[in-house]
Coordinates of C-alpha atoms in Angstrom, one line a residue:
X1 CA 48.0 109.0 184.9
X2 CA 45.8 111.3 183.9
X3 CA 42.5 111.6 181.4
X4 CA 41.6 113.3 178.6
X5 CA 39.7 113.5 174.9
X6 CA 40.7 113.8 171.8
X7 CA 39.5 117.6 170.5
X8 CA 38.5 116.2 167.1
X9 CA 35.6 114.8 167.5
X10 CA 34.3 118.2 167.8
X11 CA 34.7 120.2 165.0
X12 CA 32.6 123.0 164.9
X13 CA 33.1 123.9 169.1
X14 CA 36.3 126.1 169.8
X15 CA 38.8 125.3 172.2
X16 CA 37.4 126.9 174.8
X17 CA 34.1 125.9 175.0
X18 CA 35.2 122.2 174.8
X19 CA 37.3 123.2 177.6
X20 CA 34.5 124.2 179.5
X21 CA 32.7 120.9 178.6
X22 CA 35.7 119.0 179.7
X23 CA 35.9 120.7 183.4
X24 CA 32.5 120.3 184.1
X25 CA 32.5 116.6 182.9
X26 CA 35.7 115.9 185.4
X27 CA 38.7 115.9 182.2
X28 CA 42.0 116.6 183.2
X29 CA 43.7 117.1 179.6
X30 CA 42.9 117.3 175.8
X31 CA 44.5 116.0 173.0
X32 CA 43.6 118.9 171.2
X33 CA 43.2 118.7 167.0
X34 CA 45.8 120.6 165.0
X35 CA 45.1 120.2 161.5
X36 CA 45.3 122.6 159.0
X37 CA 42.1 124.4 158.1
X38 CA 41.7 123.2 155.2
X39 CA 41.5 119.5 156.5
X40 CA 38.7 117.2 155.1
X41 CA 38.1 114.1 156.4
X42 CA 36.3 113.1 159.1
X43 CA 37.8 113.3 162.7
X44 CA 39.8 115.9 161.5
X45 CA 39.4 119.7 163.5
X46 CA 41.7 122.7 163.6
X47 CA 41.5 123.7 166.9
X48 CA 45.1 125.5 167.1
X49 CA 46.3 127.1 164.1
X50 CA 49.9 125.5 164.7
X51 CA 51.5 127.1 161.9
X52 CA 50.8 131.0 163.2
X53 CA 50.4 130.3 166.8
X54 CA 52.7 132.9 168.8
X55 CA 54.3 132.4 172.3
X56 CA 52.1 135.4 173.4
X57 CA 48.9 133.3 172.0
X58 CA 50.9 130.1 173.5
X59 CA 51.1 131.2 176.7
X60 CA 47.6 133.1 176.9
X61 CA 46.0 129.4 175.8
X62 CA 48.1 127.6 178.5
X63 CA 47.1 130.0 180.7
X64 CA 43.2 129.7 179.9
X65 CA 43.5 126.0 180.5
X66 CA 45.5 126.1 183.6
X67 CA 42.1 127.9 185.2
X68 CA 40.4 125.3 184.2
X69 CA 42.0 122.9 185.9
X70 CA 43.4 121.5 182.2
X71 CA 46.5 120.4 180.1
X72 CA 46.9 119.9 176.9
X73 CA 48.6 116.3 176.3
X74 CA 49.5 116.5 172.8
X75 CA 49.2 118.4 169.6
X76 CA 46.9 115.9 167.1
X77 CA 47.8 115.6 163.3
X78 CA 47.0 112.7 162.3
X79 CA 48.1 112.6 158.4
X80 CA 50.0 110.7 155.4
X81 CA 53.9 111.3 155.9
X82 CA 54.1 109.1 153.2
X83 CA 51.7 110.3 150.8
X84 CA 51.9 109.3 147.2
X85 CA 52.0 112.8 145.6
X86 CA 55.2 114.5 146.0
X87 CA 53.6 118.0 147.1
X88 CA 51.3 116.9 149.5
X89 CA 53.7 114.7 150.9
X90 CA 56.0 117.9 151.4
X91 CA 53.0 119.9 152.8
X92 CA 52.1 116.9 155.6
X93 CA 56.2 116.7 156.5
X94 CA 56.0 120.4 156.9
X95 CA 53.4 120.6 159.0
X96 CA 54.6 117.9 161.2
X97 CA 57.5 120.8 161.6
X98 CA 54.9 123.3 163.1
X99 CA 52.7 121.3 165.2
X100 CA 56.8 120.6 166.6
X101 CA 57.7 124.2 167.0
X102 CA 54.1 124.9 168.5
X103 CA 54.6 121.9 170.8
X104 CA 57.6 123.6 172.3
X105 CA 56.1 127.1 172.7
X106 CA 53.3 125.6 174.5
X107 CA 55.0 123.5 176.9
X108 CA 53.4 120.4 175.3
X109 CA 54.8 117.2 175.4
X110 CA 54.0 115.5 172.6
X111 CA 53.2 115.5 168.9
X112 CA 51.1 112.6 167.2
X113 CA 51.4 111.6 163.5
X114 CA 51.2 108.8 161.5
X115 CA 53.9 106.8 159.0
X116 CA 51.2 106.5 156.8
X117 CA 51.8 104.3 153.2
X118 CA 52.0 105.5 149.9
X119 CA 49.5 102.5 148.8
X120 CA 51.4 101.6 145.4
X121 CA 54.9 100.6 146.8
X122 CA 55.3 97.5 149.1
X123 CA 55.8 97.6 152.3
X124 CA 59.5 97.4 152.0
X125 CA 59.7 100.4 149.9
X126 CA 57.7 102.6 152.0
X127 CA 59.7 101.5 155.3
X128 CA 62.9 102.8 153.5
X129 CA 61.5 105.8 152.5
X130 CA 60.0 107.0 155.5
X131 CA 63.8 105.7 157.3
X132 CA 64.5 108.9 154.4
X133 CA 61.7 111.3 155.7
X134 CA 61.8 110.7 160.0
X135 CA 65.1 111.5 161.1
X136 CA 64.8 114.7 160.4
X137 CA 61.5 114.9 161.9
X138 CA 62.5 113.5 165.0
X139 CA 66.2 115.9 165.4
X140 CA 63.7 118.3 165.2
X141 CA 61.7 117.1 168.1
X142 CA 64.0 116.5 170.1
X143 CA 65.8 119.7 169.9
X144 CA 62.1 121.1 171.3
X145 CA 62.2 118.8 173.7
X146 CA 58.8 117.0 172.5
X147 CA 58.5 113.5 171.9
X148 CA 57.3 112.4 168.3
X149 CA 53.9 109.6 168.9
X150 CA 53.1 107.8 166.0
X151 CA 49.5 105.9 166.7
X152 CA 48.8 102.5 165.3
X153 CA 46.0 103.5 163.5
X154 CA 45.7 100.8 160.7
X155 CA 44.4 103.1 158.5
X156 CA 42.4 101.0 156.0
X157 CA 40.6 103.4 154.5
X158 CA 43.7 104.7 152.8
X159 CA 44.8 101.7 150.3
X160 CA 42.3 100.6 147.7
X161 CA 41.9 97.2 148.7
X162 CA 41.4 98.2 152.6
X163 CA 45.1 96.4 153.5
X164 CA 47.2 98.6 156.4
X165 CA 47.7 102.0 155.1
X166 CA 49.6 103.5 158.2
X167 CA 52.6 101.3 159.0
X168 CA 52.4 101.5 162.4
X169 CA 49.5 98.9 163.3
X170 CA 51.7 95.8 164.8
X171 CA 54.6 95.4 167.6
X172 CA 56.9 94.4 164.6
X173 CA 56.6 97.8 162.9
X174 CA 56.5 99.5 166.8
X175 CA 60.1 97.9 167.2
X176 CA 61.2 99.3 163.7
X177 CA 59.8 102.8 164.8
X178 CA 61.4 102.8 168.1
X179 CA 64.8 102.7 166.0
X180 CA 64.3 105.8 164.4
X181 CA 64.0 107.3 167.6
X182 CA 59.9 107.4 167.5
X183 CA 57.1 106.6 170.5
X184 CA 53.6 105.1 170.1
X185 CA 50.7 106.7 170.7
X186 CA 48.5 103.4 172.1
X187 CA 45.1 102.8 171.0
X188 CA 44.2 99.1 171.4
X189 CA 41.0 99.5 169.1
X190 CA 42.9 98.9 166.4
X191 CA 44.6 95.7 167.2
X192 CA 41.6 93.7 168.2
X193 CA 40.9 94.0 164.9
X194 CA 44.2 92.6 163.7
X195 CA 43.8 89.3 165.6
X196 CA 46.5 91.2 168.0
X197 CA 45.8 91.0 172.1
X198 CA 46.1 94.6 173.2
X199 CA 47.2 94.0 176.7
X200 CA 49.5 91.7 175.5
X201 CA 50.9 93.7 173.0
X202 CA 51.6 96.6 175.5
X203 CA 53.1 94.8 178.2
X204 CA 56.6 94.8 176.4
X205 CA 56.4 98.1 175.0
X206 CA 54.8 100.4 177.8
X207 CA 58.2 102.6 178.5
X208 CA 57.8 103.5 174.4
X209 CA 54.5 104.8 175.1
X210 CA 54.3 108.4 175.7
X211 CA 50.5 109.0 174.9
X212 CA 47.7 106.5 174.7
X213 CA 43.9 106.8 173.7
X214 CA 41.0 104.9 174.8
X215 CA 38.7 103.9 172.0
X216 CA 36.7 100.8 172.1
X217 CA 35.6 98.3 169.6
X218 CA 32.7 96.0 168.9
X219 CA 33.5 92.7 166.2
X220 CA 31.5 91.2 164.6
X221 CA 32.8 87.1 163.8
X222 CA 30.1 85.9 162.4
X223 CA 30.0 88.5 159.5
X224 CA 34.1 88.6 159.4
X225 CA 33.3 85.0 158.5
X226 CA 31.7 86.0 155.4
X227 CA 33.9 89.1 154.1
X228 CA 37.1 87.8 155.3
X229 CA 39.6 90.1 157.6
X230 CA 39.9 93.0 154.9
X231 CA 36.1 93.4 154.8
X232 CA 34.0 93.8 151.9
X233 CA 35.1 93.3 148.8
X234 CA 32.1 93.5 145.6
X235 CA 30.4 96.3 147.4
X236 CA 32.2 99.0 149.6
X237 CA 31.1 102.1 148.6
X238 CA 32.8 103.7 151.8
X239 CA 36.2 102.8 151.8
X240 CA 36.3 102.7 156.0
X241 CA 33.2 100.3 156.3
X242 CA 34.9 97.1 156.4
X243 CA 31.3 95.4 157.4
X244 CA 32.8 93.0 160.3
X245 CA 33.2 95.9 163.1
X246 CA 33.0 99.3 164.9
X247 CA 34.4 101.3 166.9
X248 CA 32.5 102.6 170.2
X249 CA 33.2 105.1 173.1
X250 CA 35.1 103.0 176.2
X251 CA 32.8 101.1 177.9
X252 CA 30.7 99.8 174.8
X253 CA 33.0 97.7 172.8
X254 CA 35.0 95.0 173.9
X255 CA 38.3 95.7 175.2
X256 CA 39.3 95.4 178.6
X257 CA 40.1 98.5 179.9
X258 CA 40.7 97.1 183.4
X259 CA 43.8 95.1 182.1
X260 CA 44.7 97.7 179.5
X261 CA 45.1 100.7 182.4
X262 CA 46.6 98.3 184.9
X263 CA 49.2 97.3 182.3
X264 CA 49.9 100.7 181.8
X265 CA 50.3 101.6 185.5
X266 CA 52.2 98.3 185.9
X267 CA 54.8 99.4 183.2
X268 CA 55.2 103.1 184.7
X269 CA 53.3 104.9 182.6
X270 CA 52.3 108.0 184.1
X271 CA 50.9 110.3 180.8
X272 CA 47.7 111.2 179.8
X273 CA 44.9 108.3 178.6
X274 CA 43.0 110.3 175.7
X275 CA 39.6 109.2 174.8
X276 CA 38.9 108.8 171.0
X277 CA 35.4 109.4 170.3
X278 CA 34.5 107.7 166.6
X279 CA 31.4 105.9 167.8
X280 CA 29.0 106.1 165.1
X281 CA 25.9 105.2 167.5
X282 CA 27.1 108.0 169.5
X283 CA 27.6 110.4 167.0
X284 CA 26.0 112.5 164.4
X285 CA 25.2 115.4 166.8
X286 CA 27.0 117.3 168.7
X287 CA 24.7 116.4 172.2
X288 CA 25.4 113.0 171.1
X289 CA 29.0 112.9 171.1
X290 CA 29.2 114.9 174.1
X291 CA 27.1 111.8 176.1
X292 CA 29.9 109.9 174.2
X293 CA 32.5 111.5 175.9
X294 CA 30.4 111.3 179.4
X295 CA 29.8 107.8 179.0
X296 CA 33.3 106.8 177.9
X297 CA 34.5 109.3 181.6
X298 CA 32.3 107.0 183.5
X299 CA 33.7 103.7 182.1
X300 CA 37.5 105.2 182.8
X301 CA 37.7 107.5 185.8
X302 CA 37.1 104.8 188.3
X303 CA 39.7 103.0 186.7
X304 CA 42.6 106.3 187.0
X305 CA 44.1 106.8 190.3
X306 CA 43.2 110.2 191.7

């Protein structure tokens, strides 16, 4: 096992100077941000162009990173597949396609994506249409050899009453992806949340896992006791803040990451753990998230086996 960050969390710094910041800091790989440019949410970064890169520019960036004592453990596009308007929908499918293609030029192993929800069609619906839209996406990676990781993001932010709007966020759903010939990108963050035990989650699961990330979460009962699991309801002017919890760097929150890596060793995982920096106290500046990612190294590198 190896471990890395997350490129998004960084979206103004280029590739290579977070490369630099992630040799001196002791990283062995990034998850590095492939969005188009034009992305506009937060977390979002375009830190390879996926749909112009070159295998000349592939192997010159491999290359770079290689000196550095880096990898690249997957290409990060983190989008709707299921989005309710037709042309955008097409656009996100489509560029699932060339973070695929510029998986395979770079030697990369994985690409990670979400279902995602088209938030005015049950559940049911969107399951059969995205049975419709994967297939294709996943003959695709696997003709380039990479694996296709969907992460169990819940995605709240997404549907206008804060319910799941990424179909991805329980073991149920994990099974139903695993039959289209999909992986899981494992972030436990999100299922603590849920009312879902993380380590117990993984334990059945860990040979579908071909990527995980390490972010951290800190509830808050007492005030999930007033708004009720989706979060606030007469007053949410930002449609992420469900009032009840946050997520924090490893090390900060309350997951056990002792259990969570052990787990993973104990199930033969042997890929890359990818930090997932969306701490708010640690964030807001650029030094700040950078003592993010040094704090969330310190909580996990004693726990990876050299």
């Amino acid at each position: 096992m190896k471990l890395g960050f997350l490129t998004a969390c960084l979206p103004g710094r280029s590739l290579e100077d977070i490369a630099s910041f992630a040799q001196r800091q002791g990283y062995q790989a990034l998850e590095v941000a492939a969005w188009p440019k034009l992305a506009d949410r937060p977390f979002t970064a375009c830190h390879l162009d996926a749909a112009a890169i070159t295998k000349d520019r592939a192997q010159e960036t491999v290359g770079r990173l290689a000196e550095q004592g880096l990898e690249i453990s997957s290409l990060a596009f983190y989008d709707n597949n299921l989005h309710p308007d037709p042309a955008e929908r097409a656009a996100i499918n489509a560029h699932v396609h060339a973070c695929i293609d510029a998986a395979r030029l770079l030697g990369v192993p994985t690409v990670g994506t979400f279902i995602g929800r088209h938030p005015g069609k049950t559940v049911a619906e969107n399951l059969r249409e995205a049975e419709a839209i994967f297939p294709d996406l996943v003959r695709h990676a696997d003709d380039a050899g990479v694996k296709l990781v969907i992460e169990n993001c819940v995605m709240e932010g997404w549907h206008p009453d804060g319910y799941p709007g990424n179909l991805a966020y329980s073991p149920e759903l994990w099974e139903w992806m695993f039959s289209l010939g999909l992986y899981l990108n494992f972030d436990p963050s999100h299922l603590m949340w849920m009312g879902i035990d993380p380590v117990e989650a993984l334990r059945p699961y860990v040979e579908r896992v071909a990527h995980a990330q390490a972010k951290d979460i800190e509830l808050f009962p007492e005030r999930r006791n007033h708004y009720g699991y989706p979060g606030r309801a007469v007053n949410r002017p930002d449609p992420w803040d469900t009032g009840w919890w946050r997520y924090r760097v490893p090390g900060l929150g309350q997951v056990d990451w002792q259990r969570i890596v052990d787990v993973l060793y104990e199930g033969g995982f042997d890929g890359v753990l990818s930090v997932e920096h969306e701490d708010p106290v640690w964030g807001g500046t650029e030094d700040r998230i950078l003592t993010g990612l040094r704090i969330a190294h310190r909580t996990l590198r004693p726990l990876v086996v050299a």
